[in-house]
Tab-separated table of C-alpha atoms and ligand atoms in Angstrom:
chain	number	residue	atom	x	y	z
A	1212	MET	CA	15.524	-11.061	11.734
A	1213	LYS	CA	12.114	-9.468	11.970
A	1214	VAL	CA	11.155	-6.816	9.227
A	1215	THR	CA	7.787	-5.062	9.392
A	1216	VAL	CA	6.633	-3.343	6.180
A	1217	LEU	CA	3.912	-0.674	5.764
A	1218	SER	CA	2.435	-1.117	2.397
A	1219	GLY	CA	-0.001	-0.100	-0.155
A	1220	GLY	CA	-0.632	-2.002	-3.209
A	1221	VAL	CA	1.839	-2.453	-6.175
A	1222	GLY	CA	4.770	-0.332	-4.830
A	1223	GLY	CA	4.748	-2.015	-1.543
A	1224	ALA	CA	4.079	-5.387	-2.867
A	1225	ARG	CA	6.998	-5.298	-5.365
A	1226	PHE	CA	9.423	-4.014	-2.844
A	1227	THR	CA	8.344	-6.633	-0.443
A	1228	ARG	CA	8.961	-9.373	-3.159
A	1229	GLY	CA	12.409	-7.970	-3.620
A	1230	LEU	CA	12.936	-7.841	0.336
A	1231	LEU	CA	12.149	-11.621	0.597
A	1232	ALA	CA	14.466	-12.472	-2.127
A	1233	LEU	CA	17.135	-10.696	-0.214
A	1234	LEU	CA	16.303	-12.049	3.347
A	1235	ALA	CA	14.246	-15.112	2.817
A	1236	PRO	CA	14.281	-17.743	4.477
A	1237	SER	CA	16.096	-16.430	7.590
A	1238	ALA	CA	14.030	-13.485	8.100
A	1239	GLU	CA	10.337	-13.069	9.534
A	1240	VAL	CA	8.585	-10.344	7.427
A	1241	THR	CA	5.283	-8.853	8.539
A	1242	VAL	CA	3.215	-6.678	5.963
A	1243	VAL	CA	0.829	-4.325	7.452
A	1244	ALA	CA	-1.456	-3.317	4.527
A	1245	ASN	CA	-3.544	-0.410	3.769
A	1246	THR	CA	-7.100	-1.073	3.694
A	1247	GLY	CA	-8.352	2.441	3.202
A	1248	ASP	CA	-8.930	1.684	-0.502
A	1249	ASP	CA	-11.449	-1.088	0.412
A	1250	LEU	CA	-14.998	-0.926	-0.938
A	1251	TRP	CA	-18.259	-2.953	-1.012
A	1252	LEU	CA	-19.068	-3.598	-4.801
A	1253	HIS	CA	-21.893	-5.885	-5.912
A	1254	GLY	CA	-22.267	-7.027	-2.512
A	1255	VAL	CA	-18.726	-8.214	-2.101
A	1256	ARG	CA	-16.012	-6.934	0.067
A	1257	VAL	CA	-12.960	-5.763	-2.333
A	1258	CYS	CA	-9.589	-5.079	-0.581
A	1259	PRO	CA	-7.271	-3.909	-3.487
A	1260	ASP	CA	-3.951	-3.543	-1.561
A	1261	LEU	CA	-4.239	-6.813	0.480
A	1262	ASP	CA	-5.305	-8.511	-2.799
A	1263	THR	CA	-2.182	-7.092	-4.652
A	1264	LEU	CA	0.077	-8.103	-2.009
A	1265	MET	CA	-1.236	-11.686	-1.680
A	1266	TYR	CA	-1.079	-12.303	-5.645
A	1267	THR	CA	2.280	-10.453	-6.013
A	1268	LEU	CA	3.832	-12.511	-3.111
A	1269	GLY	CA	1.882	-15.548	-4.245
A	1270	GLY	CA	3.079	-15.672	-7.548
A	1271	ALA	CA	-0.383	-14.923	-9.338
A	1272	VAL	CA	-0.242	-11.293	-10.108
A	1273	HIS	CA	-0.788	-9.951	-13.497
A	1274	GLU	CA	3.059	-8.869	-13.799
A	1275	ASP	CA	2.562	-6.103	-16.515
A	1276	GLN	CA	-0.499	-4.530	-14.890
A	1277	GLY	CA	1.101	-4.946	-11.488
A	1278	TRP	CA	-2.400	-5.809	-9.747
A	1279	GLY	CA	-5.102	-8.371	-10.422
A	1280	ARG	CA	-4.548	-12.016	-11.440
A	1281	ARG	CA	-2.812	-13.265	-14.466
A	1282	ASP	CA	-4.824	-15.075	-17.240
A	1283	GLU	CA	-7.933	-13.238	-15.990
A	1284	SER	CA	-11.005	-12.729	-17.886
A	1285	ARG	CA	-14.142	-10.361	-17.453
A	1286	ARG	CA	-17.192	-12.319	-18.178
A	1287	VAL	CA	-19.027	-11.724	-14.969
A	1288	SER	CA	-18.515	-8.095	-15.073
A	1289	ASP	CA	-19.636	-7.922	-18.731
A	1290	ASP	CA	-22.585	-9.948	-17.964
A	1291	LEU	CA	-23.564	-7.575	-15.194
A	1292	ALA	CA	-23.097	-4.538	-17.556
A	1293	ALA	CA	-25.719	-6.220	-19.785
A	1294	TYR	CA	-28.119	-5.741	-16.951
A	1295	GLY	CA	-27.121	-2.070	-16.788
A	1296	LEU	CA	-25.611	-2.814	-13.417
A	1297	GLY	CA	-22.261	-2.434	-11.924
A	1298	TRP	CA	-19.534	0.420	-12.453
A	1299	GLU	CA	-17.970	0.075	-15.849
A	1300	TRP	CA	-14.912	1.892	-14.496
A	1301	PHE	CA	-14.051	-0.679	-12.043
A	1302	THR	CA	-12.488	-3.913	-13.166
A	1303	LEU	CA	-13.753	-6.921	-11.284
A	1304	GLY	CA	-12.120	-10.003	-13.067
A	1305	ASP	CA	-13.817	-13.427	-12.765
A	1306	LEU	CA	-10.748	-14.872	-10.833
A	1307	ASP	CA	-10.549	-11.977	-8.650
A	1308	LEU	CA	-14.258	-12.026	-8.027
A	1309	ALA	CA	-13.632	-15.556	-6.478
A	1310	THR	CA	-11.340	-13.994	-3.985
A	1311	HIS	CA	-13.829	-11.451	-3.018
A	1312	LEU	CA	-16.592	-13.886	-2.896
A	1313	ALA	CA	-14.606	-16.110	-0.472
A	1314	ARG	CA	-13.383	-13.104	1.579
A	1315	THR	CA	-17.259	-12.025	1.894
A	1316	GLU	CA	-18.460	-15.398	3.054
A	1317	LEU	CA	-15.780	-15.581	5.531
A	1318	LEU	CA	-16.610	-12.091	6.825
A	1319	ARG	CA	-20.437	-12.828	6.846
A	1320	SER	CA	-19.401	-16.148	9.056
A	1321	GLY	CA	-18.255	-13.735	11.496
A	1322	LEU	CA	-14.413	-13.647	11.130
A	1323	PRO	CA	-12.648	-10.293	11.481
A	1324	LEU	CA	-10.594	-9.234	8.171
A	1325	SER	CA	-7.427	-10.211	9.736
A	1326	GLN	CA	-8.431	-13.637	10.096
A	1327	VAL	CA	-10.035	-13.709	6.846
A	1328	THR	CA	-6.940	-12.537	5.325
A	1329	ALA	CA	-4.987	-15.157	7.014
A	1330	ARG	CA	-7.252	-17.809	5.787
A	1331	LEU	CA	-7.112	-16.603	2.172
A	1332	CYS	CA	-3.110	-16.571	2.683
A	1333	GLU	CA	-3.173	-20.272	3.432
A	1334	ARG	CA	-3.655	-20.510	-0.356
A	1335	TRP	CA	-1.351	-17.881	-1.639
A	1336	ALA	CA	1.545	-18.906	0.874
A	1337	PRO	CA	2.955	-15.334	0.471
A	1338	GLY	CA	6.053	-15.933	2.650
A	1339	VAL	CA	4.786	-13.000	4.967
A	1340	THR	CA	2.501	-12.384	7.679
A	1341	LEU	CA	-0.029	-10.242	5.878
A	1342	LEU	CA	-1.951	-7.900	8.566
A	1343	PRO	CA	-4.727	-5.595	7.468
A	1344	MET	CA	-3.987	-2.133	9.105
A	1345	SER	CA	-7.253	-2.488	11.013
A	1346	ASP	CA	-10.092	-4.946	11.232
A	1347	GLN	CA	-12.680	-2.063	11.220
A	1348	GLU	CA	-14.065	-0.913	7.872
A	1349	VAL	CA	-12.057	2.347	7.239
A	1350	GLU	CA	-12.533	3.988	3.599
A	1351	THR	CA	-10.675	6.816	2.106
A	1352	HIS	CA	-12.654	9.504	0.787
A	1353	VAL	CA	-11.500	12.465	-1.411
A	1354	ARG	CA	-12.797	15.905	-0.636
A	1355	LEU	CA	-13.003	17.663	-3.936
A	1356	ALA	CA	-12.428	21.336	-4.683
A	1357	ASP	CA	-16.176	21.629	-5.494
A	1358	GLY	CA	-16.993	20.211	-1.866
A	1359	ARG	CA	-18.041	16.775	-3.037
A	1360	LEU	CA	-16.757	13.694	-1.082
A	1361	ILE	CA	-16.421	10.547	-3.304
A	1362	HIS	CA	-14.716	7.218	-2.525
A	1363	PHE	CA	-11.047	7.138	-3.267
A	1364	GLU	CA	-11.558	4.417	-5.981
A	1365	GLU	CA	-13.977	6.670	-7.746
A	1366	TRP	CA	-11.513	9.563	-7.896
A	1367	TRP	CA	-8.431	7.313	-8.525
A	1368	VAL	CA	-9.710	4.853	-11.227
A	1369	ARG	CA	-12.905	6.554	-12.604
A	1370	HIS	CA	-11.416	10.142	-12.732
A	1371	ARG	CA	-7.635	9.108	-13.056
A	1372	ALA	CA	-7.260	11.596	-10.025
A	1373	ALA	CA	-7.869	14.549	-12.505
A	1374	LEU	CA	-10.690	16.104	-10.394
A	1375	PRO	CA	-8.891	18.696	-8.070
A	1376	ALA	CA	-8.756	17.441	-4.541
A	1377	VAL	CA	-8.368	19.565	-1.435
A	1378	GLY	CA	-7.823	16.566	1.033
A	1379	PHE	CA	-8.527	13.015	2.119
A	1380	GLU	CA	-11.051	11.805	4.711
A	1381	GLN	CA	-11.046	8.265	6.218
A	1382	VAL	CA	-14.511	7.466	6.912
A	1383	GLY	CA	-14.605	5.132	9.898
A	1384	LEU	CA	-11.355	6.014	11.338
A	1385	ALA	CA	-12.598	7.478	14.697
A	1386	SER	CA	-14.025	4.187	15.749
A	1387	ALA	CA	-10.991	2.099	14.337
A	1388	THR	CA	-7.980	0.505	16.070
A	1389	ALA	CA	-4.997	-1.023	14.587
A	1390	GLY	CA	-5.465	-4.783	13.627
A	1391	PRO	CA	-4.391	-7.717	15.804
A	1392	GLY	CA	-0.571	-7.977	15.545
A	1393	VAL	CA	-0.124	-4.564	14.095
A	1394	VAL	CA	1.520	-2.697	17.119
A	1395	GLU	CA	3.276	-5.521	18.362
A	1396	ALA	CA	4.838	-6.166	14.777
A	1397	LEU	CA	6.128	-2.440	14.847
A	1398	ARG	CA	7.245	-2.985	18.617
A	1399	ASP	CA	9.113	-6.213	18.168
A	1400	ALA	CA	10.753	-5.586	14.820
A	1401	ASP	CA	14.511	-5.437	14.225
A	1402	VAL	CA	13.689	-2.774	11.310
A	1403	VAL	CA	10.745	-1.238	9.907
A	1404	VAL	CA	10.464	-0.285	6.142
A	1405	LEU	CA	8.291	2.271	4.421
A	1406	PRO	CA	8.473	0.904	0.892
A	1407	PRO	CA	7.995	3.159	-2.089
A	1408	SER	CA	4.174	3.284	-1.501
A	1409	ASN	CA	1.952	6.238	-2.000
A	1410	PRO	CA	2.782	8.430	1.079
A	1411	VAL	CA	-0.695	10.090	1.366
A	1412	VAL	CA	-3.418	7.321	0.458
A	1413	SER	CA	-1.341	4.176	1.485
A	1414	VAL	CA	1.190	4.667	4.019
A	1415	GLY	CA	-0.558	7.948	5.101
A	1416	THR	CA	-3.665	6.115	5.786
A	1417	ILE	CA	-1.942	3.421	7.732
A	1418	LEU	CA	-0.351	6.159	9.939
A	1419	ALA	CA	-3.549	7.549	10.686
A	1420	VAL	CA	-5.058	4.495	12.507
A	1421	PRO	CA	-5.003	5.121	16.147
A	1422	GLY	CA	-1.960	3.623	17.803
A	1423	ILE	CA	0.232	2.981	14.640
A	1424	ARG	CA	1.939	6.530	14.366
A	1425	ASP	CA	2.752	6.097	18.310
A	1426	ALA	CA	4.068	2.575	17.781
A	1427	LEU	CA	6.467	3.970	15.062
A	1428	ALA	CA	7.635	6.779	17.207
A	1429	THR	CA	8.355	4.503	20.057
A	1430	THR	CA	9.599	1.296	18.615
A	1431	ALA	CA	13.308	0.580	19.286
A	1432	ALA	CA	13.643	-0.589	15.779
A	1433	PRO	CA	15.104	1.743	13.141
A	1434	VAL	CA	12.648	2.968	10.356
A	1435	VAL	CA	13.666	3.300	6.921
A	1436	GLY	CA	11.835	4.513	3.791
A	1437	VAL	CA	12.193	4.276	-0.045
A	1438	SER	CA	11.077	7.355	-2.117
A	1439	PRO	CA	8.192	6.639	-4.366
A	1440	VAL	CA	8.880	9.958	-6.085
A	1441	VAL	CA	11.693	9.635	-8.647
A	1442	GLY	CA	12.975	12.994	-10.445
A	1443	GLY	CA	9.941	14.698	-9.455
A	1444	ALA	CA	7.346	12.460	-10.449
A	1445	PRO	CA	5.641	9.219	-9.227
A	1446	VAL	CA	7.044	6.097	-11.049
A	1447	ARG	CA	3.423	4.674	-11.724
A	1448	GLY	CA	0.168	6.177	-10.815
A	1449	MET	CA	-0.969	9.613	-9.864
A	1450	ALA	CA	0.528	10.025	-6.280
A	1451	ASP	CA	1.450	13.508	-7.405
A	1452	ALA	CA	-2.255	14.459	-7.320
A	1453	CYS	CA	-2.545	13.053	-3.826
A	1454	LEU	CA	0.778	15.149	-2.800
A	1455	THR	CA	-0.613	18.256	-4.237
A	1456	ALA	CA	-4.008	17.816	-2.372
A	1457	ILE	CA	-2.248	17.855	0.836
A	1458	GLY	CA	0.130	20.839	-0.057
A	1459	VAL	CA	3.349	18.734	-0.351
A	1460	ALA	CA	5.504	18.922	-3.411
A	1461	THR	CA	6.190	16.217	-5.687
A	1462	ASP	CA	9.691	15.947	-4.676
A	1463	ALA	CA	11.896	13.203	-2.924
A	1464	ALA	CA	13.185	15.659	-0.320
A	1465	ALA	CA	9.507	17.023	0.354
A	1466	VAL	CA	8.144	13.610	0.843
A	1467	ALA	CA	10.934	12.896	3.312
A	1468	ARG	CA	10.068	16.117	5.351
A	1469	HIS	CA	6.321	15.206	5.170
A	1470	TYR	CA	7.343	11.872	6.909
A	1471	GLY	CA	9.776	13.669	9.055
A	1472	ARG	CA	12.498	12.540	11.079
A	1473	ARG	CA	12.035	10.493	14.195
A	1474	ALA	CA	14.454	12.613	16.040
A	1475	GLU	CA	12.196	15.491	15.359
A	1476	GLY	CA	8.660	13.906	16.102
A	1477	GLY	CA	8.401	12.324	12.527
A	1478	VAL	CA	8.598	8.563	11.692
A	1479	LEU	CA	12.048	8.066	9.629
A	1480	ASP	CA	15.375	7.303	10.618
A	1481	GLY	CA	16.707	6.694	7.043
A	1482	TRP	CA	15.534	7.738	3.484
A	1483	LEU	CA	16.674	6.195	0.220
A	1484	VAL	CA	16.134	8.287	-2.858
A	1485	ASP	CA	16.918	7.516	-6.442
A	1486	ASP	CA	20.140	8.318	-8.104
A	1487	ALA	CA	18.117	10.900	-10.101
A	1488	ASP	CA	17.537	12.756	-6.778
A	1489	ALA	CA	21.119	12.786	-5.677
A	1490	ALA	CA	20.652	16.675	-5.130
A	1491	ALA	CA	17.893	16.104	-2.857
A	1492	ALA	CA	19.883	13.739	-0.813
A	1493	ASP	CA	22.695	16.190	-0.359
A	1494	VAL	CA	20.236	18.823	0.888
A	1495	LEU	CA	18.637	16.390	3.283
A	1496	ARG	CA	22.062	15.297	4.480
A	1497	ALA	CA	23.224	18.907	5.439
A	1498	GLN	CA	19.975	18.971	7.354
A	1499	GLY	CA	20.969	15.984	9.438
A	1500	TRP	CA	19.272	13.192	7.358
A	1501	THR	CA	20.510	9.603	6.943
A	1502	VAL	CA	19.974	9.539	3.381
A	1503	ARG	CA	21.373	7.812	0.307
A	1504	ALA	CA	20.880	7.936	-3.309
A	1505	ALA	CA	20.780	4.645	-5.451
A	1506	PRO	CA	19.111	3.095	-8.174
A	1507	THR	CA	15.362	2.498	-6.978
A	1508	LEU	CA	13.469	1.430	-10.242
A	1509	MET	CA	11.991	-1.935	-9.339
A	1510	THR	CA	12.521	-3.502	-12.760
A	1511	ASP	CA	12.823	-6.941	-11.793
A	1512	VAL	CA	13.097	-9.072	-8.571
A	1513	PRO	CA	17.107	-9.164	-8.172
A	1514	THR	CA	17.212	-5.357	-8.827
A	1515	THR	CA	14.468	-4.806	-6.270
A	1516	ALA	CA	16.542	-6.895	-3.869
A	1517	ALA	CA	19.367	-4.611	-4.343
A	1518	ILE	CA	17.080	-1.561	-3.430
A	1519	ALA	CA	15.914	-3.362	-0.334
A	1520	ALA	CA	19.553	-4.020	0.680
A	1521	ALA	CA	20.507	-0.255	0.006
A	1522	ALA	CA	17.433	0.656	2.293
A	1523	LEU	CA	18.411	-1.779	5.183
A	1524	GLY	CA	21.765	-0.736	4.704
A	1525	LEU	CA	21.226	2.838	5.626
A	1526	VAL	CA	20.583	1.662	9.224
A	1527	ASP	CA	23.063	-1.210	9.313
A	1528	ARG	CA	20.303	-3.849	9.157
A	1529	LEU	CA	21.773	-6.069	6.434
A	1530	PRO	CA	21.771	-9.768	6.992
B	32	LIG	P1	-0.894	1.261	-4.794
B	32	LIG	O1	-1.851	1.038	-3.593
B	32	LIG	O2	-1.162	0.166	-5.963
B	32	LIG	O3	-1.037	2.648	-5.574
B	32	LIG	O4	0.554	0.981	-4.477
B	32	LIG	P2	1.430	1.894	-3.415
B	32	LIG	O5	0.984	2.641	-2.693
B	32	LIG	O6	2.292	0.497	-2.716
B	32	LIG	O7	2.627	2.243	-4.472
B	32	LIG	C1	2.440	3.311	-5.195
B	32	LIG	C2	3.732	4.020	-5.321
B	32	LIG	O8	4.773	3.386	-5.949
B	32	LIG	C3	3.599	5.217	-6.499
B	32	LIG	O9	3.734	6.450	-5.885
B	32	LIG	C4	4.764	4.795	-7.411
B	32	LIG	O10	5.515	6.160	-7.507
B	32	LIG	C5	5.520	3.856	-6.598
B	32	LIG	N1	6.569	3.161	-7.388
B	32	LIG	C6	6.013	2.155	-8.314
B	32	LIG	N2	6.974	1.495	-8.944
B	32	LIG	C7	8.278	2.002	-8.260
B	32	LIG	C8	9.619	1.713	-8.540
B	32	LIG	O11	9.788	1.061	-9.309
B	32	LIG	N3	10.348	2.613	-7.965
B	32	LIG	C9	10.011	3.603	-6.938
B	32	LIG	N4	10.848	4.052	-6.230
B	32	LIG	N5	8.780	3.758	-6.770
B	32	LIG	C10	7.842	3.058	-7.419
B	33	LIG	CA1	-3.879	1.150	-3.137
């Protein structure tokens, strides 16, 4: 069975770990990762969502934090600060920095990000084919209510998404194409999953890359999603601020309608919401959606595997 997942960082990585526990080793899982959060920092290329996926699936993630390396230290960034350099709001761990240095060296040698990622994954053996959404640099910026445009990471990490935003712009998108293998992974899948990733700046950014939304619309595979909104709030992080900025309510049914049903020009065939949102499921069902309520808190790997099973069960794609 071939499963393709469109993923951001922490939510998508944790979900995929559960999916692998459910399916491995019988399934071929491809993860298309958001690279809109990527940035140049101190001359190195940082790819937060690719790294979260690589570390989580490779068994090296800082489990409580959800991102970055376990047993991490910060000697380099502290020393940079002593020069009055760097951004004190962006964590750059020493071990993590080795990943960024390796990536940057490979990029400088002329390899595209997709090949660089494959090379880094040789070490981490994530158990999936990890594909950047695009080989071109596409960086999400936030349009603030006061008119300024700042990098997504500055808004998210430095300002904790507290500055009122009115929208998101993907700088570089116009000249970007889907990365090698991405359209094929959607076309040839037996099922496509939208994990509980941020619908705006993770999955939304991936869908904005030319060719990807079309591939999702036309694939023979069913497409199922898991709500990242539980009981009217994100589980971790500030996805509510992203939804508010684009005029979507922080509500499991509103997120489903934002994605839309494939039968009506959207991207979903099935939608899994949390038990806390059973009422939203009833409303969607009455409107023709294939929807189910189940526990969706990814507290540990077996629980997450059960969430993945509930998602695949929506469209009869259980192994
Ligand atoms: P990021 O790139 O690190 O922000 O990660 P993602 O975009 O992949 O996922 C972020 C989303 O995951 C947030 O909107 C959270 O609400 C959601 N999320 C995190 N943990 C859980 C969980 O246990 N259950 C559900 N349903 N959603 C979760
Ligand atoms: Ca992210």
